[in-house]
Structures are given as structure tokens and as C-alpha cells.
Amino acid sequence: MMETGPSPALFSQAAELIAASRQPLLVCHVAPDGDAIGSLLGLKWLLEARGKIVTALSQDGVPENLRWLPGAASVVNEAGGLPDLVIGVDCSDPGRLGSVIDDTRFSRVPLINIDHHITNTEFGAVNIVDPLAASTAELLFGLAQTLGWEVPTTAAQCLLTGIVTDTLGFRTSNTTARTLFCAQQLMETGASLHLITERVLERRSFDSICLWGQALSAARLEDSIAWTVIPLSMRAPCGSVEQKDSGIASFLVSAQEAEVSVVVVERKEGVADVGFRSAGRVDVAAMALQLGGGGHPKAAGCTINAPLAEAVEIALAATRAAVAEAIQ
């Protein structure tokens, strides 16, 4: 890993817990993206290669465009049995783990927290957190390298998917030479970059395209904020059951007039997920943190427990204040 990354001592502490474990439980964040699922499955393959009996859990399942990944069919959405170790991947705070964090069965089980979000609250017994890593998948590859673990082709494919999706195809500002080196090593192990680009970045379901059409037609631009709302009533006619904004927030912030984009997605009645993207001047991670969420300076999110109209106003009020402060 880079000199500015986690210390070798942290890797050693994690290695000791993993070595002592027989049945680890891996958990990614709710409403998972490519880095969450890629990291979840990549670590699953890494640990299974070391003889572990691994359970990979994603409370909200695996998004349709990632179900081709090796091991995706084995992901469960609730924990069964009692693991001897819990590893959270790509989760900035315990709430992002979902209902697992409230399961009293796990209260005495050690937890390793592996993440790259600058807003991470270091909630684990061991915290391997590196905000300079472009993705959690990159951080996991660094962990495997440092500990001398074998990286099966299946793990390489999943980890490369995490890197490619979180960097939007190596285009984000936190993409570094280290990121490209990790990608090179994973490709040399057998991971296909073309497959990831084709299946995740270039193609999407027709339902997703329909959702984009409706969400963009409802979009507004006010005070340098490009925003839209995706209520349950919008998703239903599209046949879309995905709870994320499907990349719409990243697309909206590409508008020349926008400093920030906001997409509010109604997950269920009284609960809304909010995605924020910044063109650069506004730190949306700090803004999301104030609302109980987190993320990166240019890409963040939160969950607001309120009726949809109220959630929209809360998200927009926070955004207006952040934009006004940043560009005053």
C-alpha cells in the first residue's frame, strides 16, 4: 500500500482476527453500488481461498447489473447462524450495515471495518480506513498484497469491478497511479476490464432507461442546484425496483450551470435515500454528514426518515446553505 495508507500494524491485527476465524460474515452497505458488491464478493473469494466458510450479506440484494459477477448468486439478504467474525466493507458508519448492526447475536463478535470514505466513523475493533484509496476494492487488493494472499481470478474480477465502477472508468479525481497499478495487477490475474465496461458502464436495463427519462423530465435547476425526485409512483410504471438513483445524480451534476446535484429516491413510505454530487467547489461529504450520512467530497449520500416532500425540503435546504457558503 501507499505510505499514506493504513499502517502495517492494522493489517496485522486484521490478519490475526481473520486467521482465528472459521466462519466470517461479510456485510456491505445498504443500497449497494459496484464497489460495495465488488468488495463483498472479492473478499469472499479471497477468504474462501484461505479455507474459510464465508457468508456474504447484502441487505438489499445485488443490483441487476452486477448479478453476472462470480459468486453473486450466493449473496444472502439476512444473516443465519452465528459467525465468529464480522467484516464490514465500504460502510462509512454502522448504520450503513443495515439491520445486522442491531442483531444482538453479533454484539460480542469482533468487527473489522474496511472502507475508503473520508467520513468513516471507525466503528470496528480494527479499522482499515484509507480516504486516499479510490475504492474499497483497491484497499482490499492492497490488504491481499500486504498479507501475501493468493488472488483467485474470481476475486480479481470482483475487485476490478469495484475499482472501475467507483472511479467511473478511471475518471474521478481520486484515481491515482496506485489505482491504475492495482487494476493492471488484477487484469494480469485474469480480470476482464472489457466485460466490466460493457456490462456495467455501457449497458443498462430498459427499465432503468425509462426511469432516467421520467426522472430527468422532472429535473429542476435552481440556484446552481440540479435536482430531481424519484417517488415510488415513478419507479412502479418503469418496473424498476432498484432503490438507488441509477447514476442520475452523476449525470445531473454534469450540467454546466450546476455546482451540486441532488436526487431524492423514495425507498418506502417515510424513508428517502438522497444522493449528492459536486462539481468541485462544494464538499457534499460534509453536508451529508450533517444529515446523518457520509461519503466523499464530490459524491455522498444520506437517508432521511420523513415523508417524501419533507425529505426533499430537508435535502435542498442543506444543499442551498452549502452552495451559498462555498461560492460566496
Coordinates of C-alpha atoms in Angstrom, one line a residue:
M1 CA 0.0 0.0 0.0
M2 CA 0.9 3.6 -0.2
E3 CA 2.9 5.2 2.7
T4 CA -0.1 7.3 3.5
G5 CA -2.4 4.3 3.7
P6 CA -3.3 2.2 6.8
S7 CA -0.3 1.1 8.9
P8 CA 1.1 -2.5 8.6
A9 CA 0.1 -2.9 12.2
L10 CA -3.6 -2.5 11.3
F11 CA -3.2 -5.1 8.5
S12 CA -1.5 -7.5 11.0
Q13 CA -4.4 -7.0 13.5
A14 CA -6.9 -7.8 10.8
A15 CA -4.9 -10.8 9.7
E16 CA -4.9 -12.2 13.2
L17 CA -8.7 -11.9 13.5
I18 CA -9.2 -13.5 10.1
A19 CA -6.7 -16.3 10.8
A20 CA -8.6 -17.1 14.0
S21 CA -11.9 -17.1 12.3
R22 CA -13.6 -20.1 10.7
Q23 CA -17.0 -18.7 9.6
P24 CA -16.8 -15.0 8.9
L25 CA -19.8 -12.9 7.9
L26 CA -19.1 -10.2 5.3
V27 CA -21.5 -7.3 5.0
C28 CA -21.7 -4.4 2.5
H29 CA -23.7 -1.2 2.8
V30 CA -27.5 -0.9 2.1
A31 CA -28.5 0.1 -1.4
P32 CA -25.2 -1.3 -2.7
D33 CA -23.2 0.0 -5.6
G34 CA -20.4 -1.6 -7.7
D35 CA -17.7 -1.0 -5.1
A36 CA -19.8 -2.5 -2.3
I37 CA -20.7 -5.7 -4.2
G38 CA -17.3 -6.0 -5.9
S39 CA -15.6 -5.7 -2.5
L40 CA -18.1 -8.0 -0.8
L41 CA -17.6 -10.8 -3.4
G42 CA -13.9 -10.1 -3.9
L43 CA -13.2 -10.6 -0.2
K44 CA -15.5 -13.6 -0.2
W45 CA -13.3 -15.3 -2.8
L46 CA -10.1 -14.2 -1.1
L47 CA -11.2 -15.7 2.2
E48 CA -12.6 -18.9 0.7
A49 CA -9.2 -19.4 -1.0
R50 CA -7.8 -19.5 2.6
G51 CA -10.3 -22.2 3.7
K52 CA -12.9 -20.0 5.3
I53 CA -16.6 -20.8 5.3
V54 CA -17.9 -17.4 4.2
T55 CA -21.3 -15.8 4.3
A56 CA -21.7 -12.7 2.1
L57 CA -24.6 -10.5 3.1
S58 CA -26.2 -7.5 1.3
Q59 CA -29.5 -6.5 3.0
D60 CA -30.8 -5.0 -0.3
G61 CA -29.5 -7.8 -2.5
V62 CA -27.3 -7.5 -5.6
P63 CA -28.3 -4.9 -8.3
E64 CA -29.3 -6.4 -11.5
N65 CA -26.3 -5.1 -13.5
L66 CA -23.9 -6.8 -11.1
R67 CA -25.6 -10.2 -10.9
W68 CA -23.2 -11.6 -13.5
L69 CA -20.3 -11.3 -11.1
P70 CA -18.9 -14.7 -9.9
G71 CA -20.5 -15.6 -6.5
A72 CA -23.4 -13.1 -6.8
A73 CA -25.9 -15.9 -6.5
S74 CA -24.5 -16.8 -3.1
V75 CA -25.2 -13.4 -1.6
V76 CA -27.9 -13.5 1.2
N77 CA -30.0 -10.7 2.5
E78 CA -30.2 -11.8 6.1
A79 CA -27.9 -13.5 8.5
G80 CA -28.4 -17.1 9.6
G81 CA -26.4 -18.8 12.2
L82 CA -23.6 -17.2 14.3
P83 CA -20.4 -16.1 12.7
D84 CA -17.2 -15.8 14.6
L85 CA -16.1 -12.6 12.8
V86 CA -17.9 -9.7 11.0
I87 CA -16.2 -7.7 8.3
G88 CA -18.0 -4.6 7.0
V89 CA -16.9 -3.4 3.6
D90 CA -17.5 0.1 2.1
C91 CA -19.5 1.2 5.1
S92 CA -18.8 4.7 6.4
D93 CA -20.8 4.2 9.6
P94 CA -22.5 1.3 11.4
G95 CA -26.0 2.3 10.2
R96 CA -24.9 1.6 6.7
L97 CA -24.5 -2.1 7.6
G98 CA -28.3 -2.3 7.8
S99 CA -30.2 -4.4 10.3
V100 CA -27.1 -6.6 11.1
I101 CA -25.8 -3.9 13.4
D102 CA -28.9 -4.3 15.6
D103 CA -28.6 -8.1 15.8
T104 CA -27.7 -8.8 19.4
R105 CA -26.2 -12.2 18.3
F106 CA -23.3 -10.2 16.9
S107 CA -22.6 -7.9 19.8
R108 CA -19.7 -9.9 21.1
V109 CA -18.3 -10.8 17.7
P110 CA -15.3 -8.8 16.6
L111 CA -15.9 -6.5 13.7
I112 CA -13.3 -5.4 11.1
N113 CA -14.2 -2.1 9.3
I114 CA -12.7 -1.8 5.8
D115 CA -13.6 1.4 4.0
H116 CA -12.3 4.4 2.0
H117 CA -14.9 7.1 2.9
I118 CA -13.5 10.2 4.5
T119 CA -16.5 10.3 6.8
N120 CA -15.9 6.8 8.2
T121 CA -16.6 6.8 12.0
E122 CA -14.1 3.9 12.7
F123 CA -16.7 1.8 14.4
G124 CA -14.8 -1.5 14.2
A125 CA -12.5 -3.4 16.6
V126 CA -10.0 -2.9 13.8
N127 CA -10.4 -0.1 11.3
I128 CA -8.7 -0.2 7.9
V129 CA -9.7 3.1 6.5
D130 CA -7.9 5.0 3.7
P131 CA -9.7 8.0 2.3
L132 CA -7.0 8.3 -0.3
A133 CA -7.9 4.9 -1.9
A134 CA -10.2 5.4 -4.9
S135 CA -12.4 2.5 -3.8
T136 CA -12.7 -0.1 -1.1
A137 CA -11.8 -2.7 -3.7
E138 CA -8.5 -1.0 -4.2
L139 CA -7.9 -1.1 -0.4
L140 CA -8.8 -4.8 -0.3
F141 CA -6.3 -5.6 -3.0
G142 CA -3.7 -3.7 -1.0
L143 CA -4.6 -5.8 2.0
A144 CA -4.2 -9.0 0.0
Q145 CA -0.8 -7.9 -1.4
T146 CA 0.5 -6.9 2.0
L147 CA -0.5 -10.2 3.6
G148 CA 0.7 -12.2 0.7
W149 CA -2.7 -13.7 -0.1
E150 CA -3.4 -15.6 -3.3
V151 CA -5.8 -13.6 -5.5
P152 CA -8.0 -16.0 -7.5
T153 CA -9.3 -14.9 -10.9
T154 CA -12.8 -14.7 -9.4
A155 CA -11.7 -12.3 -6.7
A156 CA -9.8 -10.3 -9.3
Q157 CA -12.9 -9.9 -11.4
C158 CA -14.9 -8.7 -8.5
L159 CA -12.3 -6.3 -7.1
L160 CA -11.6 -4.8 -10.6
T161 CA -15.4 -4.2 -10.9
G162 CA -15.3 -2.3 -7.6
I163 CA -12.5 -0.1 -8.8
V164 CA -13.9 0.6 -12.2
T165 CA -17.4 1.4 -11.0
D166 CA -16.3 3.7 -8.1
T167 CA -13.9 5.6 -10.4
L168 CA -16.5 5.8 -13.2
G169 CA -14.0 4.1 -15.5
F170 CA -10.8 5.7 -14.0
R171 CA -12.3 9.3 -14.5
T172 CA -12.7 10.5 -10.9
S173 CA -10.3 12.9 -9.3
N174 CA -9.2 10.4 -6.7
T175 CA -7.9 8.0 -9.4
T176 CA -4.2 7.6 -8.8
A177 CA -1.2 5.8 -10.2
R178 CA -1.8 3.3 -7.4
T179 CA -5.3 2.8 -8.7
L180 CA -4.1 2.0 -12.2
F181 CA -1.4 -0.3 -10.8
C182 CA -4.0 -2.3 -8.9
A183 CA -6.1 -2.5 -12.0
Q184 CA -3.1 -3.7 -14.0
Q185 CA -2.3 -6.4 -11.4
L186 CA -5.9 -7.6 -11.4
M187 CA -6.1 -7.8 -15.1
E188 CA -2.9 -9.8 -15.2
T189 CA -4.5 -12.1 -12.8
G190 CA -7.3 -12.7 -15.3
A191 CA -9.9 -10.0 -14.7
S192 CA -11.7 -8.6 -17.8
L193 CA -11.9 -4.8 -18.0
H194 CA -13.9 -5.0 -21.2
L195 CA -16.6 -7.2 -19.5
I196 CA -17.0 -4.6 -16.7
T197 CA -17.1 -1.7 -19.1
E198 CA -19.7 -3.4 -21.3
R199 CA -22.0 -4.8 -18.6
V200 CA -21.8 -2.0 -16.0
L201 CA -20.8 1.3 -17.6
E202 CA -22.2 1.0 -21.2
R203 CA -25.4 -1.1 -20.8
R204 CA -28.4 -0.7 -18.6
S205 CA -31.8 -2.3 -18.4
F206 CA -34.7 -0.8 -20.3
D207 CA -36.5 -0.3 -17.0
S208 CA -33.5 1.9 -15.9
I209 CA -33.7 3.9 -19.2
C210 CA -37.4 4.5 -18.6
L211 CA -36.7 5.6 -15.1
W212 CA -34.0 8.0 -16.3
G213 CA -36.5 9.5 -18.8
Q214 CA -39.0 10.2 -16.1
A215 CA -36.5 11.5 -13.5
L216 CA -34.8 13.8 -16.0
S217 CA -38.1 15.2 -17.3
A218 CA -38.9 16.1 -13.7
A219 CA -35.4 17.7 -13.0
R220 CA -35.1 21.3 -12.0
L221 CA -32.2 23.7 -11.9
E222 CA -32.3 26.3 -9.1
D223 CA -29.5 28.4 -7.5
S224 CA -26.8 26.2 -9.1
I225 CA -28.5 23.0 -7.8
A226 CA -29.7 20.4 -10.3
W227 CA -32.2 18.2 -8.6
T228 CA -35.0 15.7 -9.1
V229 CA -37.2 13.3 -7.1
I230 CA -37.9 9.7 -7.7
P231 CA -41.1 8.7 -5.8
L232 CA -42.3 5.1 -5.6
S233 CA -45.1 6.1 -8.1
M234 CA -42.4 6.9 -10.6
R235 CA -40.5 3.6 -10.2
A236 CA -43.5 1.3 -10.4
P237 CA -44.6 2.0 -14.0
C238 CA -40.9 1.5 -15.1
G239 CA -40.8 -1.9 -13.5
S240 CA -37.8 -0.6 -11.6
V241 CA -37.3 -2.0 -8.1
E242 CA -33.8 -0.6 -7.6
Q243 CA -33.5 1.8 -4.7
K244 CA -30.5 3.8 -5.9
D245 CA -30.6 6.7 -8.3
S246 CA -29.1 4.6 -11.1
G247 CA -26.4 7.2 -11.8
I248 CA -28.8 10.1 -12.3
A249 CA -27.0 12.3 -9.7
S250 CA -23.7 12.0 -11.5
F251 CA -25.4 12.8 -14.8
L252 CA -27.2 15.9 -13.5
V253 CA -24.1 17.4 -12.0
S254 CA -22.5 17.4 -15.5
A255 CA -24.8 20.4 -16.3
Q256 CA -22.5 23.4 -16.8
E257 CA -24.7 25.6 -14.6
A258 CA -24.7 23.1 -11.7
E259 CA -22.5 23.2 -8.6
V260 CA -24.3 20.3 -7.0
S261 CA -26.9 17.7 -7.9
V262 CA -29.4 16.2 -5.6
V263 CA -31.5 13.1 -6.3
V264 CA -34.1 12.1 -3.7
V265 CA -35.3 8.5 -4.0
E266 CA -38.3 7.3 -2.0
R267 CA -37.2 3.9 -0.6
K268 CA -40.5 3.3 1.1
E269 CA -43.2 5.4 2.7
G270 CA -41.5 7.7 5.2
V271 CA -37.9 6.8 4.1
A272 CA -35.9 8.5 1.4
D273 CA -32.3 8.0 0.2
V274 CA -30.5 11.1 -1.1
G275 CA -27.6 11.2 -3.4
F276 CA -25.4 14.3 -3.7
R277 CA -22.8 15.0 -6.3
S278 CA -20.5 18.1 -6.5
A279 CA -18.8 19.7 -9.5
G280 CA -15.9 20.5 -7.2
R281 CA -16.4 23.6 -5.0
V282 CA -19.0 22.2 -2.6
D283 CA -17.9 19.5 -0.1
V284 CA -21.0 17.2 -0.2
A285 CA -19.5 14.8 2.3
A286 CA -19.6 17.4 5.0
M287 CA -23.2 18.3 4.0
A288 CA -24.3 14.6 4.0
L289 CA -22.6 14.1 7.4
Q290 CA -24.8 16.8 8.9
L291 CA -27.8 14.8 7.7
G292 CA -26.5 11.6 9.2
G293 CA -24.9 10.3 6.0
G294 CA -21.4 10.4 4.6
G295 CA -19.3 9.8 1.5
H296 CA -16.7 11.7 -0.4
P297 CA -16.2 15.5 -1.0
K298 CA -17.6 15.1 -4.6
A299 CA -20.0 12.2 -4.0
A300 CA -22.1 11.5 -0.9
G301 CA -25.4 10.5 0.4
C302 CA -27.7 10.0 3.3
T303 CA -31.1 8.6 4.4
I304 CA -33.8 10.9 5.7
N305 CA -36.6 9.4 7.7
A306 CA -39.5 11.7 6.8
P307 CA -42.4 11.9 4.3
L308 CA -41.0 12.4 0.8
A309 CA -42.0 16.1 0.5
E310 CA -40.3 16.9 3.8
A311 CA -37.2 14.9 2.9
V312 CA -36.9 16.9 -0.3
E313 CA -37.1 20.2 1.6
I314 CA -34.5 19.0 4.2
A315 CA -32.1 17.9 1.5
L316 CA -32.5 21.1 -0.6
A317 CA -32.2 23.4 2.4
A318 CA -28.9 21.8 3.4
T319 CA -27.7 22.0 -0.2
R320 CA -28.6 25.6 -0.6
A321 CA -26.7 26.5 2.5
A322 CA -23.7 24.6 1.5
V323 CA -23.7 26.1 -2.0
A324 CA -24.1 29.6 -0.6
E325 CA -21.2 29.2 1.7
A326 CA -18.9 27.7 -0.9
I327 CA -19.4 30.3 -3.6
Q328 CA -19.9 33.4 -1.5

